[in-house]
Short mmCIF file of C-alpha atoms in Angstrom, two decimals:
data_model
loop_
_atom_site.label_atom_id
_atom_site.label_comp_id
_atom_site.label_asym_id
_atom_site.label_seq_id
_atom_site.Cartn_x
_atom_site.Cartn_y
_atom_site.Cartn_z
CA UNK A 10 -13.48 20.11 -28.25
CA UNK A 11 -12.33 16.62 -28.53
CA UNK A 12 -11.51 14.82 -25.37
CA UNK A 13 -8.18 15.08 -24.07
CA UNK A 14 -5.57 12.42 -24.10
CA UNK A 15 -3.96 11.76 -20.79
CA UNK A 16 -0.72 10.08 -19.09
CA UNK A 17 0.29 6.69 -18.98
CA UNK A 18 -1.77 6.66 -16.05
CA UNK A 19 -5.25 8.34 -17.01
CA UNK A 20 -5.99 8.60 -20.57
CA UNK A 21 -9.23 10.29 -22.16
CA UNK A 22 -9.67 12.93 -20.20
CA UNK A 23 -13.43 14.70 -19.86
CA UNK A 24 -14.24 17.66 -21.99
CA UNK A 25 -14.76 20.29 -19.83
CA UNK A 26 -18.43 21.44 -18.73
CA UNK A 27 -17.59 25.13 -17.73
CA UNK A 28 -17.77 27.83 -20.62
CA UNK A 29 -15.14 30.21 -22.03
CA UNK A 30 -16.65 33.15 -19.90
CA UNK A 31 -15.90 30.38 -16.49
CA UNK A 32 -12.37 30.06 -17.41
CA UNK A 33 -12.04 33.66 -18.53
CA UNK A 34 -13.11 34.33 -14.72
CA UNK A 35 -10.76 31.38 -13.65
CA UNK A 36 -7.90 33.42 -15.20
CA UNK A 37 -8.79 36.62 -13.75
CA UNK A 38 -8.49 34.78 -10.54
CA UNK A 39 -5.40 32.78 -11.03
CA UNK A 40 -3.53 36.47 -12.00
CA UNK A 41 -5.22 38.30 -9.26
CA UNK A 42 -4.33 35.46 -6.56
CA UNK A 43 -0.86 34.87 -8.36
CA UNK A 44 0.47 38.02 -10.06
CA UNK A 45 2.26 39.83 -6.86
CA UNK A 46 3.89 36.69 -6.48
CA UNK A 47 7.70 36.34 -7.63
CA UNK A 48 7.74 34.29 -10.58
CA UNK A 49 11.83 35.05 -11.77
CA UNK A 50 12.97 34.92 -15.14
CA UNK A 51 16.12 32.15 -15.72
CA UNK A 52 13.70 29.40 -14.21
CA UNK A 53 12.54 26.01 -15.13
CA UNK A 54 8.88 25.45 -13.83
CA UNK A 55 7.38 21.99 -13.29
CA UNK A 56 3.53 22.21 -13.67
CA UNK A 57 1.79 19.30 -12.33
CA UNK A 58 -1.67 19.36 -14.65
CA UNK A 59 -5.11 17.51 -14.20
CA UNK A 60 -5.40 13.65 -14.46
CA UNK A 61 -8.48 13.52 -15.67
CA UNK A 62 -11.09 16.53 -14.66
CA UNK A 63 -10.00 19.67 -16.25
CA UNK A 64 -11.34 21.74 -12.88
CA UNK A 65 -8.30 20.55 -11.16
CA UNK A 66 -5.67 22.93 -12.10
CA UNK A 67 -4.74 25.12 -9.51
CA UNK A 68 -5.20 29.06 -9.82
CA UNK A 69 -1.15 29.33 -9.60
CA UNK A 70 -0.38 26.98 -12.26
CA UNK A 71 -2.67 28.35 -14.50
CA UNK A 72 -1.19 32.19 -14.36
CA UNK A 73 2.66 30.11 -14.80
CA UNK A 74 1.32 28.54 -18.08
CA UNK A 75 -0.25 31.89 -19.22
CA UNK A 76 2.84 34.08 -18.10
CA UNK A 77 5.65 32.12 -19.26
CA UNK A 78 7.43 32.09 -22.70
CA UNK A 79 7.77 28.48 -23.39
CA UNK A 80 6.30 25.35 -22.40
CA UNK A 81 8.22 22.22 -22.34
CA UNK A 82 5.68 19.18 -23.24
CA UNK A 83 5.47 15.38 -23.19
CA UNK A 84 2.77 16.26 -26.65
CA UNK A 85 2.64 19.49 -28.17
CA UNK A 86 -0.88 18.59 -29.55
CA UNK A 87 -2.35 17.49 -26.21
CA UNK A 88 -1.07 20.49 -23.76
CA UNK A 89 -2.18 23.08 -27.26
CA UNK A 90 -6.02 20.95 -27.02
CA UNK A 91 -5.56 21.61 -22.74
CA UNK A 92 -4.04 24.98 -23.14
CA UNK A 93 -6.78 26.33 -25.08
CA UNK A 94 -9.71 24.84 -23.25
CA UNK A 95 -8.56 26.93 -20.35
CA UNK A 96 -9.24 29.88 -22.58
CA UNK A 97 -4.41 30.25 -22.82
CA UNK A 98 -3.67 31.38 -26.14
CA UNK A 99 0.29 30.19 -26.82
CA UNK A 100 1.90 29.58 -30.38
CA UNK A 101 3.46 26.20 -31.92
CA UNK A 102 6.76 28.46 -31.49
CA UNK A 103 6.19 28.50 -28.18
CA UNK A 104 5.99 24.61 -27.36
CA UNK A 105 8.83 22.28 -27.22
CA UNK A 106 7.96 18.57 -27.73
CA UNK A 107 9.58 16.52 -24.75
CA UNK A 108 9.14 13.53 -24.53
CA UNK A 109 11.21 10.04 -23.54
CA UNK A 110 12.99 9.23 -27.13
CA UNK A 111 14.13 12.77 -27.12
CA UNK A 112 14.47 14.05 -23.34
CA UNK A 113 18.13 14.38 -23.25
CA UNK A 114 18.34 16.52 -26.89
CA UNK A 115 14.88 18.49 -26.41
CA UNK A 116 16.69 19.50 -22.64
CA UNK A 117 19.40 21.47 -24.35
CA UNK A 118 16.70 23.51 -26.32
CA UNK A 119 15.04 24.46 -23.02
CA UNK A 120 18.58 25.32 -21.20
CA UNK A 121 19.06 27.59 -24.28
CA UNK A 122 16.20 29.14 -23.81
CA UNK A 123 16.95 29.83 -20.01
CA UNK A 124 20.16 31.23 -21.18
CA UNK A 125 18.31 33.73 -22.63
CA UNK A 126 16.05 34.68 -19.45
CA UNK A 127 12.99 33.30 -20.06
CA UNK A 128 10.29 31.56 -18.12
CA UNK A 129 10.20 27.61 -19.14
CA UNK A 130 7.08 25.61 -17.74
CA UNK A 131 7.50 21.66 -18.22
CA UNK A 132 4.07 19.54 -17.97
CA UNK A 133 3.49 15.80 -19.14
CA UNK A 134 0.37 15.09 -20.58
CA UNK A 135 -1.21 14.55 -16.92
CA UNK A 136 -0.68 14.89 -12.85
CA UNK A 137 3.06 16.16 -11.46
CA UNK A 138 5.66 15.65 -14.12
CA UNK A 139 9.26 13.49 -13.37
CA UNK A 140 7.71 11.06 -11.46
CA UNK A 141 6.31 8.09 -13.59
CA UNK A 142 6.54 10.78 -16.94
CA UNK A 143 9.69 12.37 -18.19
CA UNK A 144 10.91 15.06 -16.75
CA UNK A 145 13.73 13.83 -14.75
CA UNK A 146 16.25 14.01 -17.09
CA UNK A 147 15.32 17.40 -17.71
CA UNK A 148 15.77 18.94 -13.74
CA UNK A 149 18.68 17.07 -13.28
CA UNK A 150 20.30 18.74 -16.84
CA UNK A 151 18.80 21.84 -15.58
CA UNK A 152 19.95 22.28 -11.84
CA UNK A 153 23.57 20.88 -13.61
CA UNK A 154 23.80 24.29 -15.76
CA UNK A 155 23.02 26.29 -12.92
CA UNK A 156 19.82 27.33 -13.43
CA UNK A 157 16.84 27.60 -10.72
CA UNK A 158 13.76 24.46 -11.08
CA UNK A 159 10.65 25.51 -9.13
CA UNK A 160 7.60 23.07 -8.65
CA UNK A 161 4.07 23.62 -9.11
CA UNK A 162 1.94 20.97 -6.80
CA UNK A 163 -1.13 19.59 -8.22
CA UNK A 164 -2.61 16.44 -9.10
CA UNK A 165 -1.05 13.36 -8.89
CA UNK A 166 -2.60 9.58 -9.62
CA UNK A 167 -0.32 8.50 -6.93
CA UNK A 168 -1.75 10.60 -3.84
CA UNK A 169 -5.23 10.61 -5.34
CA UNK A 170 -5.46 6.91 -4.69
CA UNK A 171 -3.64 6.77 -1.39
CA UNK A 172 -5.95 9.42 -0.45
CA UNK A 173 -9.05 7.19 -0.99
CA UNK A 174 -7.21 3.54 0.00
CA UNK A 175 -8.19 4.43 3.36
CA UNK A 176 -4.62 2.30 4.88
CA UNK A 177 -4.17 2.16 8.48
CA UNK A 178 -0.21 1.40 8.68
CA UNK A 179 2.27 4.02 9.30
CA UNK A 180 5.24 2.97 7.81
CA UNK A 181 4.28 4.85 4.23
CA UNK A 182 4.51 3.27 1.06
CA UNK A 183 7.15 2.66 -1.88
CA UNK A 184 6.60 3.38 -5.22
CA UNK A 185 6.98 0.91 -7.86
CA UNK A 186 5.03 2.19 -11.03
CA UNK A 187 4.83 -0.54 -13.63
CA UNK A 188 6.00 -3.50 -13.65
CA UNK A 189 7.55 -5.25 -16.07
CA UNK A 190 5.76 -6.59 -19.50
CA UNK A 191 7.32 -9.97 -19.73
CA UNK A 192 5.68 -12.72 -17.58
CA UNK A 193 8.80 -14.33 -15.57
CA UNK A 194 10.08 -11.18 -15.20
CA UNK A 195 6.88 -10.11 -13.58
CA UNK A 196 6.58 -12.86 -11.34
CA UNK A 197 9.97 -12.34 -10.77
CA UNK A 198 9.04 -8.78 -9.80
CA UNK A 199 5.98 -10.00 -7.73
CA UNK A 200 7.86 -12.37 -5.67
CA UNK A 201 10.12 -9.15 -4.48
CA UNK A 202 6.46 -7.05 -3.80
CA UNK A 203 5.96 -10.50 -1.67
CA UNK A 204 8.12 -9.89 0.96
CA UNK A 205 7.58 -6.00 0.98
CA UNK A 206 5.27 -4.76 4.41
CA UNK A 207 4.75 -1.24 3.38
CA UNK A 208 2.35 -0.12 0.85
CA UNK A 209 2.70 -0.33 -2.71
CA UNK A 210 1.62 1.67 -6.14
CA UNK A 211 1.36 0.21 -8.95
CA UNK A 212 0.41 1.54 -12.46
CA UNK A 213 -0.58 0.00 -15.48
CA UNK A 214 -2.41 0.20 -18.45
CA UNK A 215 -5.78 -1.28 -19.89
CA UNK A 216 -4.09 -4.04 -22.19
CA UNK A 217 -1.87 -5.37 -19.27
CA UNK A 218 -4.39 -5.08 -16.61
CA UNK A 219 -5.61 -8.64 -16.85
CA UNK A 220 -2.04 -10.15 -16.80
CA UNK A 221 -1.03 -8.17 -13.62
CA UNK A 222 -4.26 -9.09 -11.88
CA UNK A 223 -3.09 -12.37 -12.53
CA UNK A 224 -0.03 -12.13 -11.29
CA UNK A 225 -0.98 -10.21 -7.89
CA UNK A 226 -3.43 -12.78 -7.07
CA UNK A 227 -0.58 -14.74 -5.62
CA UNK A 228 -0.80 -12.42 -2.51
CA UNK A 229 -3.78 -13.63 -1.31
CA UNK A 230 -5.37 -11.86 1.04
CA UNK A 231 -3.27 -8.75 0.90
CA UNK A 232 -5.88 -6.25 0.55
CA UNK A 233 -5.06 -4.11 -2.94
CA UNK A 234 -7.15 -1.04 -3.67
CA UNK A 235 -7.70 -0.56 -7.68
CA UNK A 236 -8.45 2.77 -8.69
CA UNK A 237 -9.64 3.21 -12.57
CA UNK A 238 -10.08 6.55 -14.85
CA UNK A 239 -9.37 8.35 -11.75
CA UNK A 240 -11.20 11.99 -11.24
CA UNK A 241 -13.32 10.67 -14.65
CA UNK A 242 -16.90 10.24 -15.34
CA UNK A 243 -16.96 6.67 -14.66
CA UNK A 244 -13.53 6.34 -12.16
CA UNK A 245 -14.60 3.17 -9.72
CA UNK A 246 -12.70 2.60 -6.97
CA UNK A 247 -12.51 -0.98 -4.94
CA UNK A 248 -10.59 -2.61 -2.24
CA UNK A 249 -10.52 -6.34 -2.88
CA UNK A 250 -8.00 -9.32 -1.38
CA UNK A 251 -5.17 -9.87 -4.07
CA UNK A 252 -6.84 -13.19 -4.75
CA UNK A 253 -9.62 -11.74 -5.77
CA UNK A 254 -8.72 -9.55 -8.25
CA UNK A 255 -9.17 -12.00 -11.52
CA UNK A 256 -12.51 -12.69 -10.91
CA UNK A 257 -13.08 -9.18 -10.49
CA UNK A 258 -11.69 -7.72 -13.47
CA UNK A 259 -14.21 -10.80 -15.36
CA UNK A 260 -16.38 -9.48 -13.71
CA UNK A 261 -17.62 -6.80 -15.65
CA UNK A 262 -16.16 -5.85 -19.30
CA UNK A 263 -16.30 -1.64 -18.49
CA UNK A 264 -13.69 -2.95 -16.06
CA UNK A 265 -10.76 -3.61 -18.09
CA UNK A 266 -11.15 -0.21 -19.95
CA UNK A 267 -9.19 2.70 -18.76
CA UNK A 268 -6.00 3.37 -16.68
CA UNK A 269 -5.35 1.77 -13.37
CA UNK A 270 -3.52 2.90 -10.15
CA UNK A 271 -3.49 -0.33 -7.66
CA UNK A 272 -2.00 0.21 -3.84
CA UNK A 273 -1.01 -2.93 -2.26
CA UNK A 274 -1.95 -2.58 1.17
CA UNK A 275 0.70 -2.45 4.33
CA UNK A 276 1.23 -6.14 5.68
CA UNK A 277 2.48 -7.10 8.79
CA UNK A 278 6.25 -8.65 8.48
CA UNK A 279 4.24 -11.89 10.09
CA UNK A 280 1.70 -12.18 7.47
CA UNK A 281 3.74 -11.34 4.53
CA UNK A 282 3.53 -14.91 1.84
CA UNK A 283 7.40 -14.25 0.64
CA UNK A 284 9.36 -17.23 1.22
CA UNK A 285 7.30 -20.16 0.10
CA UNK A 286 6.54 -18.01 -2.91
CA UNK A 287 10.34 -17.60 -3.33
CA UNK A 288 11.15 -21.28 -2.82
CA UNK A 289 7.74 -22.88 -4.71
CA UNK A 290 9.49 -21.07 -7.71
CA UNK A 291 12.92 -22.61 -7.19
CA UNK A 292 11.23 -25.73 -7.14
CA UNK A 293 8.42 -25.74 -9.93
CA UNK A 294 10.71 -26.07 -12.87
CA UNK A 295 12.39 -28.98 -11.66
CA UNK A 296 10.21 -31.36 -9.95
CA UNK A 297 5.89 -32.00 -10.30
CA UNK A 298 3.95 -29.68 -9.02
CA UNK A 299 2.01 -31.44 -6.27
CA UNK A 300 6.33 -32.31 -4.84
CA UNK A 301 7.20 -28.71 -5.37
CA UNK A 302 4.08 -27.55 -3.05
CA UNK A 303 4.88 -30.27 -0.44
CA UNK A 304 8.27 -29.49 0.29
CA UNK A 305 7.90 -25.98 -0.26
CA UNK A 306 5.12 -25.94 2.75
CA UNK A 307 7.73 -28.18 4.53
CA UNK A 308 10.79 -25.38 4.09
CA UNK A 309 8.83 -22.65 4.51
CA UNK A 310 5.87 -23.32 7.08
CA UNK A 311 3.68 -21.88 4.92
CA UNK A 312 0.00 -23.01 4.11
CA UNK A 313 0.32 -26.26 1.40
CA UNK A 314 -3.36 -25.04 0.54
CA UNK A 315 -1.99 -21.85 -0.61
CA UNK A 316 0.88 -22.52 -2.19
CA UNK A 317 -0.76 -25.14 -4.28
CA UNK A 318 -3.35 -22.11 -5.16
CA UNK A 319 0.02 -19.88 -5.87
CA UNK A 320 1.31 -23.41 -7.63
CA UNK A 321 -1.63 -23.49 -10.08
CA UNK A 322 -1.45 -19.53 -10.78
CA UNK A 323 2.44 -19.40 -11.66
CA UNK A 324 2.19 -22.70 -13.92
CA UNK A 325 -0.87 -20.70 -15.94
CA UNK A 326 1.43 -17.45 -16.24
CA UNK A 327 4.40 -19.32 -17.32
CA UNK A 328 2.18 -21.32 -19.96
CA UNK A 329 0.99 -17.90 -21.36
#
């Protein structure tokens, strides 16, 4: 089998190394575990699905996905390739494609379906669904006609890396997913993450990497942890200042390859680089850049060494 395609998040999944007779045995135990359970007809099911190793799937999500009627999909042809690898024999009748152009449409065709009292799973191509996937749409159209939306736990990029980021704050974290594609928007985007002390996930994807490393590096010594091909054959795993990261990412060329999940590490309000960042911006377009540090360091009471660093780093983005 082909590897699997993944998320936004983790592409390329791993073929899986267990045989037919494993998962036959897997199944056996996912119906023994899971079949005395109540699984009620009427109901939308959201079936969070492996981001990367095919041995994550939980016993109870498997036994949903083999007793339901339909499944609800971001790719019909990536959740047939993952359906069958776990040994779950389902027809192109019984797949719907949904997906973000067509969320809102393809949602009707499930509620019909639940009209007519049958089991609906949803799963994106990888980890819980509705959170940086579609989905959302969907539960919200669903709980609106009155019918029941039951989740499935399982993986999720998101808690796999905060899991492993090994953050000592306890004021949590906010979730950001990916930023924006357009450079001043970005910065734009970064500045805000600037002045943020909690935690924050990012996501992004192999051709962007470089340009967000870029633009994080004006946090300095904010620790960021950058997890890539999470739960894969080669995921790596580091915990670098923001500064840093660049020279990193040169550092080797398997490092830009694959699908990243960055947490930028809990700051204390104190040590937080937002306002000279925010006013060094103001002032860049309209005066020389060696001015626009001074006064900014002068405004702000921030480091002049740094901001000139931030200085040099914005004027490169902008020129890009």
């Amino acid at each position: 089998m082909p590897p699997l395609t993944d998320e936004p998040v983790e592409h390329a999944a791993p073929t899986s190394t267990l045989s037919s007779n494993a998962w036959a045995r897997a199944l056996t135990a996912a119906h023994d575990t899971s079949a005395h359970q109540n699984h009620p007809t009427h109901t939308l099911y959201v079936v969070a699905t492996p981001i990367g190793n095919l041995s994550d799937i939980t016993l109870r999500a498997l036994h949903l996905l083999n007793l339901c009627e339909v499944i609800a999909c971001e790719d019909t042809r990536h959740t047939q390739q993952l359906l069958r690898a776990y040994g779950i024999d389902k027809s192109g009748a019984q797949l719907i494609a949904l997906h973000q152009h067509n969320e809102h449409e393809a949602a009707q065709t499930v509620i019909s379906r639940l009209t007519q009292g049958q089991r609906v799973a949803y799963v994106s191509d990888a980890g819980t669904p509705a959170i940086s996937d579609p989905g959302a749409r969907l539960v919200d159209a669903t709980r609106n006609a009155g019918f029941r939306v039951l989740p499935l736990p399982g993986a999720s990029s998101v808690t796999t890396v905060l899991s492993a980021a090994g953050m000592t704050g306890q004021d949590g974290f906010v979730f950001v997913g990916f930023l924006p594609s357009k450079a001043t928007e970005r910065q734009h985007a970064v500045q805000k993450l600037a002045s943020e002390t909690r935690a924050i996930v990012l996501l992004e994807a192999p051709h962007r990497i470089e340009a967000l490393c870029q633009a994080l590096s004006v946090l300095g010594t904010r620790r960021v942890t950058i997890g890539r091909e999470l739960t894969k054959q080669f995921e790596n795993i580091d915990t670098l200042a923001a500064c840093e990261l660049p020279a990193w990412l040169a550092g080797k060329p398997e490092r830009q390859r694959g699908e990243f999940v960055l947490v930028i590490h809990d700051a204390p309000a104190a040590h937080v680089q937002g306002d000279g960042l925010r006013v060094l911006q103001l002032l860049l377009p309209e005066l020389p850049l060696k001015t626009a540090v001074k006064l900014a360091a002068e405004i702000s009471g921030e480091s002049k060494n740094f901001l000139y660093d931030q200085a040099l780093v914005l004027k490169n983005a902008a020129a890009e």
